[in-house]
């Protein structure tokens, strides 16, 4: 089991590396740690949670021709590394539900899926989430904040690319909503603290913006 997890870790490091768009190896490292913590609290299968966490971004369509190609890559890796069939099936289910962006509701059917999805969402909020948002914004050339851009608006991907959104807008558009989308009890507990951290940050941010602090 440990050999497989070690191999998955090396595979994720090799494929994702250290680039700055938000899906670098250290994102995987954090999601894996979180998934293990949540799995322990929730009594989920630790091996499946850890393996799915380590492989969850390998199939991302940004790194592959398509979603389908990405999943085939993960499937091949699981076979080559002699991962038992029932574990492979579960891991592939989790990854495809997590990474599919279109119409899919992203609803997880297994406890392990719920755990890994919570871990990935948690890494988008709190202090780490704040840091990732600003790095991602710099990466795509967005402003920190623009009072003329409607906070809480729902923007399309193209609008983001055209630079019509901001880092601060992303909190209202997505990050502040994640707390209510957590699956597990322990995930909800961690999300509540991370949510508070973002609320606090934004409160201070707007005061400083107007020179009131
Ligand atoms: P994931 O697939 O893990 O949900 P994304 O690829 O959507 O992650 O985003 C990676 C990181 O960049 C996350 O922390 C996310 O909050 C942040 N991010 C995504 N879209 C935007 C955006 N339009 N503006 C600012 N940050 C963003
Ligand atoms: Ni992720």
XYZ file of C-alpha atoms and ligand atoms in Angstrom:
241
model
C 0.000 0.000 0.000
C 2.726 2.447 1.030
C 4.671 1.650 -2.135
C 1.661 2.607 -4.251
C 1.144 5.883 -2.362
C 4.824 6.700 -2.697
C 4.685 6.011 -6.429
C 1.543 8.177 -6.734
C 3.320 10.987 -4.914
C 6.266 10.824 -7.316
C 3.924 10.675 -10.288
C 2.029 13.787 -9.118
C 5.302 15.639 -8.533
C 6.538 14.720 -12.015
C 3.303 15.615 -13.835
C 2.209 18.730 -11.928
C 5.563 20.120 -10.861
C 5.863 23.522 -9.319
C 4.150 25.896 -11.759
C 2.107 28.742 -10.374
C -1.446 28.380 -11.679
C -2.764 26.772 -8.514
C -2.351 23.078 -9.232
C 1.280 22.614 -8.321
C 2.583 19.664 -6.288
C 2.137 21.554 -3.000
C -1.610 21.830 -3.653
C -1.631 18.027 -3.918
C 0.477 17.758 -0.765
C -2.030 19.870 1.194
C -5.107 18.122 -0.208
C -3.557 14.758 0.687
C -2.864 15.873 4.283
C -6.380 17.265 4.638
C -7.971 14.166 3.086
C -6.112 11.955 5.595
C -7.195 14.137 8.547
C -10.829 14.123 7.434
C -10.739 10.393 6.623
C -9.547 9.594 10.164
C -12.333 11.656 11.723
C -15.007 10.260 9.434
C -13.862 6.625 9.447
C -13.245 6.553 5.687
C -10.792 4.240 3.922
C -7.454 6.029 4.283
C -5.721 4.323 1.368
C -8.459 5.178 -1.141
C -8.714 8.772 0.112
C -4.968 9.305 -0.046
C -4.554 7.719 -3.475
C -7.467 9.718 -4.935
C -6.139 12.933 -3.370
C -2.662 12.363 -4.827
C -4.032 11.676 -8.312
C -7.009 14.076 -8.340
C -5.548 16.774 -10.597
C -3.650 14.518 -13.039
C -6.753 14.215 -15.218
C -7.403 17.990 -15.256
C -8.364 19.069 -18.745
C -5.868 21.930 -18.585
C -3.073 19.327 -18.654
C -4.662 16.971 -21.165
C -6.300 17.092 -24.562
C -9.618 16.353 -22.897
C -11.212 15.157 -19.693
C -11.486 11.656 -21.188
C -7.781 11.508 -22.104
C -6.831 12.608 -18.613
C -8.891 9.858 -17.016
C -7.369 7.245 -19.338
C -3.927 8.405 -18.208
C -4.869 7.824 -14.569
C -6.438 4.462 -15.441
C -3.222 3.340 -17.175
C -1.141 4.431 -14.190
C -3.359 2.487 -11.779
C -3.002 -0.662 -13.911
C 0.769 -0.323 -14.279
C 1.125 0.066 -10.535
C -0.926 -3.032 -9.716
C -3.608 -1.177 -7.825
C -6.412 -3.664 -6.948
C -9.373 -3.398 -9.324
C -11.951 -2.351 -6.725
C -9.644 0.455 -5.531
C -9.006 1.619 -9.121
C -12.711 1.771 -9.865
C -13.380 3.843 -6.758
C -10.445 6.211 -7.356
C -11.475 6.777 -10.987
C -15.053 7.459 -9.902
C -13.882 10.046 -7.419
C -11.540 11.784 -9.861
C -14.046 11.916 -12.698
C -16.752 13.356 -10.436
C -14.321 15.931 -9.028
C -12.758 17.103 -12.241
C -15.781 17.200 -14.468
C -16.707 20.886 -14.809
C -19.644 20.785 -17.215
C -23.307 20.120 -16.304
C -22.381 17.516 -13.669
C -23.503 18.397 -10.160
C -20.301 16.908 -8.757
C -22.296 14.949 -6.194
C -20.215 12.230 -4.578
C -21.755 8.855 -3.851
C -19.032 7.335 -1.637
C -17.737 8.520 1.725
C -14.181 8.531 0.329
C -15.300 10.779 -2.542
C -16.930 13.166 -0.101
C -13.732 13.301 1.928
C -11.442 14.073 -1.027
C -13.842 16.636 -2.490
C -14.000 18.387 0.888
C -10.201 18.403 1.089
C -9.900 19.985 -2.382
C -12.519 22.622 -1.543
C -10.842 23.426 1.776
C -7.586 24.187 -0.038
C -9.440 26.912 -1.958
C -10.506 28.756 1.218
C -8.930 30.153 4.393
C -5.431 31.624 4.494
C -4.217 29.233 1.804
C -7.245 30.012 -0.350
C -6.544 33.738 -0.086
C -2.948 33.176 -1.173
C -3.952 30.930 -4.074
C -6.555 33.404 -5.314
C -4.048 36.236 -5.584
C -1.416 34.051 -7.223
C -3.959 32.780 -9.747
C -5.137 36.332 -10.397
C -1.579 37.449 -11.112
C -1.171 34.451 -13.375
C -4.155 35.484 -15.531
C -3.542 39.227 -15.174
C -6.519 40.206 -13.036
C -6.579 43.253 -10.789
C -6.575 42.854 -6.996
C -9.901 44.672 -6.772
C -11.945 47.147 -8.771
C -14.917 48.826 -7.054
C -16.502 49.375 -10.479
C -16.753 45.653 -11.058
C -19.844 44.247 -9.502
C -19.056 42.039 -6.572
C -21.207 38.868 -6.460
C -21.760 38.880 -10.213
C -21.652 35.621 -12.080
C -19.084 35.803 -14.834
C -18.277 33.481 -17.663
C -14.788 32.042 -18.226
C -14.327 34.362 -21.232
C -15.101 37.412 -19.162
C -12.429 36.330 -16.704
C -9.954 35.918 -19.538
C -10.769 39.392 -20.801
C -9.744 40.689 -17.413
C -13.219 41.843 -16.431
C -13.122 40.252 -12.997
C -10.855 40.694 -9.991
C -9.280 38.609 -7.260
C -11.644 40.047 -4.641
C -14.630 39.334 -6.848
C -13.659 35.665 -6.888
C -14.394 35.444 -3.161
C -18.023 36.479 -3.747
C -18.340 34.542 -6.945
C -17.145 31.254 -5.470
C -15.039 31.030 -2.328
C -17.556 32.351 0.208
C -20.081 29.824 -1.107
C -17.911 26.763 -0.521
C -18.643 26.543 3.224
C -22.219 25.527 2.509
C -21.142 22.895 -0.005
C -19.083 20.709 2.321
C -20.012 17.032 2.563
C -18.620 15.779 5.872
C -19.092 16.973 9.449
C -15.374 17.437 10.021
C -15.032 19.163 6.652
C -17.786 21.581 7.687
C -15.970 22.318 10.925
C -12.712 23.120 9.145
C -14.546 25.128 6.470
C -16.249 27.296 9.119
C -12.872 28.395 10.497
C -11.428 29.024 7.056
C -14.545 30.970 6.077
C -14.132 33.241 9.108
C -10.540 33.836 8.086
C -11.676 35.077 4.662
C -14.471 37.242 6.135
C -11.939 38.821 8.456
C -9.474 39.390 5.618
C -12.113 41.017 3.401
C -13.323 43.266 6.232
C -9.813 44.572 6.812
C -9.205 44.798 3.065
C -12.168 47.124 2.433
C -11.271 49.332 5.399
C -7.701 49.674 4.195
C -8.957 50.297 0.648
C -10.792 53.407 1.846
C -7.941 54.513 4.095
C -9.970 53.934 7.227
C -7.452 51.722 8.915
P -9.896 23.580 -8.529
O -9.899 22.783 -9.816
O -9.030 22.993 -7.436
O -11.259 24.005 -8.045
P -9.251 25.933 -10.041
O -8.455 25.505 -11.215
O -10.673 26.330 -10.245
O -9.122 24.891 -8.854
O -8.475 27.098 -9.328
C -7.197 26.977 -8.759
C -7.020 28.088 -7.716
O -7.166 29.356 -8.329
C -8.077 28.060 -6.613
O -7.513 28.453 -5.388
C -9.117 29.053 -7.076
O -9.849 29.626 -6.027
C -8.277 30.056 -7.792
N -9.068 30.641 -8.882
C -9.785 29.981 -9.816
N -10.417 30.846 -10.645
C -10.082 32.078 -10.200
C -10.396 33.414 -10.618
N -11.170 33.653 -11.658
N -9.872 34.443 -9.938
C -9.046 34.225 -8.875
N -8.705 33.003 -8.442
C -9.210 31.944 -9.077
Ni -7.269 20.246 -6.725
